[in-house]
Amino acid sequence: MRAQASALLQQDHGAAVFLDFEKAYDTVNRDFLFAVMEAVGAGAAGEGEPAGASAMTRWARILLADTKAVAVINGHISPQRRWAAGVRQGCPVAPVLYLFVAWALNGWLKAQSTSVIGINL
């Protein structure tokens, strides 16, 4: 609120951006996630592996490979469906995996304009 008041008093332009990550875990593009992980070098490359390969990325690929899900509604179980996007809700590593996506978004936002100044809350 102080930043907003300061901008008004100085007749500066300003904007507030609030991002709602609704269904964030469910909608993560896995190829994008793996690309970001490889770009930042998540983990060390194993012996004899290409430079971009990493142990953490390899484990994430294994964890998210061939995932399937069912829905339980009023005690009835739906047929099993392949789950091709997202990270698993409730999985202990899901928040860590999602942070790679959020980090990439942060980098993209910073690259859009050098005149945008953030504030620490």
mmCIF file of C-alpha atoms in Angstrom:
data_model
loop_
_atom_site.group_PDB
_atom_site.id
_atom_site.type_symbol
_atom_site.label_atom_id
_atom_site.label_comp_id
_atom_site.label_asym_id
_atom_site.label_seq_id
_atom_site.Cartn_x
_atom_site.Cartn_y
_atom_site.Cartn_z
ATOM 1 C CA MET A 1 0.000 0.000 0.000
ATOM 2 C CA ARG A 2 2.906 2.369 0.689
ATOM 3 C CA ALA A 3 4.217 1.852 -2.850
ATOM 4 C CA GLN A 4 0.777 2.658 -4.248
ATOM 5 C CA ALA A 5 0.457 5.791 -2.105
ATOM 6 C CA SER A 6 3.966 6.914 -3.062
ATOM 7 C CA ALA A 7 3.210 6.482 -6.776
ATOM 8 C CA LEU A 8 0.010 8.511 -6.416
ATOM 9 C CA LEU A 9 1.733 11.335 -4.517
ATOM 10 C CA GLN A 10 4.543 11.531 -7.071
ATOM 11 C CA GLN A 11 2.053 11.204 -9.944
ATOM 12 C CA ASP A 12 3.977 8.168 -11.173
ATOM 13 C CA HIS A 13 2.473 5.401 -13.227
ATOM 14 C CA GLY A 14 2.127 2.072 -11.531
ATOM 15 C CA ALA A 15 0.447 -1.275 -11.740
ATOM 16 C CA ALA A 16 -0.233 -4.127 -9.398
ATOM 17 C CA VAL A 17 -0.211 -7.638 -10.781
ATOM 18 C CA PHE A 18 -1.810 -10.518 -8.934
ATOM 19 C CA LEU A 19 -1.350 -13.955 -10.444
ATOM 20 C CA ASP A 20 -3.777 -16.736 -9.594
ATOM 21 C CA PHE A 21 -2.225 -20.110 -10.202
ATOM 22 C CA GLU A 22 -5.563 -21.933 -10.252
ATOM 23 C CA LYS A 23 -5.052 -25.615 -11.015
ATOM 24 C CA ALA A 24 -1.355 -24.842 -11.317
ATOM 25 C CA TYR A 25 -0.105 -28.352 -10.545
ATOM 26 C CA ASP A 26 -2.650 -29.924 -12.896
ATOM 27 C CA THR A 27 -1.726 -27.826 -15.918
ATOM 28 C CA VAL A 28 2.077 -27.874 -15.902
ATOM 29 C CA ASN A 29 3.406 -28.714 -19.351
ATOM 30 C CA ARG A 30 5.850 -31.513 -18.590
ATOM 31 C CA ASP A 31 8.056 -30.902 -21.634
ATOM 32 C CA PHE A 32 8.418 -27.276 -20.524
ATOM 33 C CA LEU A 33 9.182 -28.381 -16.959
ATOM 34 C CA PHE A 34 11.909 -30.760 -18.135
ATOM 35 C CA ALA A 35 13.364 -28.113 -20.466
ATOM 36 C CA VAL A 36 13.577 -25.593 -17.607
ATOM 37 C CA MET A 37 15.141 -28.188 -15.312
ATOM 38 C CA GLU A 38 17.761 -29.018 -17.931
ATOM 39 C CA ALA A 39 18.402 -25.330 -18.685
ATOM 40 C CA VAL A 40 19.196 -24.573 -15.047
ATOM 41 C CA GLY A 41 21.232 -27.765 -14.656
ATOM 42 C CA ALA A 42 19.047 -29.358 -11.982
ATOM 43 C CA GLY A 43 21.329 -32.022 -10.581
ATOM 44 C CA ALA A 44 24.602 -33.239 -12.003
ATOM 45 C CA ALA A 45 24.949 -35.165 -15.252
ATOM 46 C CA GLY A 46 25.608 -38.846 -14.734
ATOM 47 C CA GLU A 47 28.718 -40.544 -16.009
ATOM 48 C CA GLY A 48 28.618 -40.921 -19.787
ATOM 49 C CA GLU A 49 25.476 -38.761 -20.156
ATOM 50 C CA PRO A 50 25.161 -35.626 -22.278
ATOM 51 C CA ALA A 51 25.965 -32.348 -20.508
ATOM 52 C CA GLY A 52 22.291 -31.274 -20.300
ATOM 53 C CA ALA A 53 21.150 -34.497 -18.639
ATOM 54 C CA SER A 54 20.800 -34.420 -14.874
ATOM 55 C CA ALA A 55 19.943 -36.854 -12.136
ATOM 56 C CA MET A 56 17.069 -34.704 -10.865
ATOM 57 C CA THR A 57 15.565 -34.300 -14.336
ATOM 58 C CA ARG A 58 15.906 -38.037 -14.937
ATOM 59 C CA TRP A 59 14.088 -38.799 -11.659
ATOM 60 C CA ALA A 60 11.344 -36.282 -12.502
ATOM 61 C CA ARG A 61 10.848 -37.960 -15.884
ATOM 62 C CA ILE A 62 10.567 -41.367 -14.177
ATOM 63 C CA LEU A 63 8.147 -40.019 -11.552
ATOM 64 C CA LEU A 64 5.877 -38.448 -14.172
ATOM 65 C CA ALA A 65 6.112 -41.186 -16.811
ATOM 66 C CA ASP A 66 2.989 -43.119 -17.775
ATOM 67 C CA THR A 67 0.802 -41.583 -15.065
ATOM 68 C CA LYS A 68 -2.822 -42.618 -14.809
ATOM 69 C CA ALA A 69 -5.696 -41.419 -12.639
ATOM 70 C CA VAL A 70 -9.239 -42.314 -11.642
ATOM 71 C CA ALA A 71 -12.016 -40.200 -10.146
ATOM 72 C CA VAL A 72 -14.140 -41.371 -7.241
ATOM 73 C CA ILE A 73 -17.573 -39.736 -7.237
ATOM 74 C CA ASN A 74 -20.181 -40.825 -4.698
ATOM 75 C CA GLY A 75 -18.321 -44.088 -4.223
ATOM 76 C CA HIS A 76 -18.173 -44.889 -7.940
ATOM 77 C CA ILE A 77 -14.756 -45.256 -9.541
ATOM 78 C CA SER A 78 -14.306 -43.943 -13.073
ATOM 79 C CA PRO A 79 -12.361 -45.800 -15.742
ATOM 80 C CA GLN A 80 -8.623 -45.236 -15.590
ATOM 81 C CA ARG A 81 -7.348 -42.385 -17.789
ATOM 82 C CA ARG A 82 -3.863 -41.457 -18.904
ATOM 83 C CA TRP A 83 -2.673 -38.264 -17.245
ATOM 84 C CA ALA A 84 -0.344 -36.434 -19.645
ATOM 85 C CA ALA A 85 0.039 -33.036 -17.953
ATOM 86 C CA GLY A 86 0.770 -31.642 -14.550
ATOM 87 C CA VAL A 87 2.527 -32.833 -11.450
ATOM 88 C CA ARG A 88 0.852 -35.035 -8.858
ATOM 89 C CA GLN A 89 -1.116 -33.263 -6.134
ATOM 90 C CA GLY A 90 0.054 -34.450 -2.742
ATOM 91 C CA CYS A 91 3.383 -35.733 -4.027
ATOM 92 C CA PRO A 92 6.178 -34.494 -1.725
ATOM 93 C CA VAL A 93 8.273 -33.283 -4.684
ATOM 94 C CA ALA A 94 5.396 -31.528 -6.529
ATOM 95 C CA PRO A 95 6.087 -28.116 -4.919
ATOM 96 C CA VAL A 96 9.766 -28.367 -5.842
ATOM 97 C CA LEU A 97 8.942 -29.306 -9.434
ATOM 98 C CA TYR A 98 6.418 -26.483 -9.668
ATOM 99 C CA LEU A 99 9.021 -23.986 -8.471
ATOM 100 C CA PHE A 100 10.933 -24.548 -11.726
ATOM 101 C CA VAL A 101 7.864 -23.364 -13.668
ATOM 102 C CA ALA A 102 7.338 -20.370 -11.360
ATOM 103 C CA TRP A 103 11.042 -19.485 -11.669
ATOM 104 C CA ALA A 104 10.763 -19.505 -15.474
ATOM 105 C CA LEU A 105 7.688 -17.242 -15.303
ATOM 106 C CA ASN A 106 9.573 -14.852 -13.032
ATOM 107 C CA GLY A 107 12.472 -14.737 -15.503
ATOM 108 C CA TRP A 108 10.105 -14.091 -18.393
ATOM 109 C CA LEU A 109 8.360 -11.252 -16.548
ATOM 110 C CA LYS A 110 11.695 -9.628 -15.696
ATOM 111 C CA ALA A 111 12.823 -9.858 -19.330
ATOM 112 C CA GLN A 112 9.707 -8.086 -20.626
ATOM 113 C CA SER A 113 10.674 -4.647 -19.431
ATOM 114 C CA THR A 114 13.645 -3.082 -17.734
ATOM 115 C CA SER A 115 11.409 -0.288 -16.448
ATOM 116 C CA VAL A 116 9.329 -2.583 -14.255
ATOM 117 C CA ILE A 117 10.442 -2.396 -10.662
ATOM 118 C CA GLY A 118 9.183 -4.916 -8.155
ATOM 119 C CA ILE A 119 8.751 -4.397 -4.445
ATOM 120 C CA ASN A 120 9.420 -6.838 -1.655
ATOM 121 C CA LEU A 121 6.393 -7.597 0.469
#
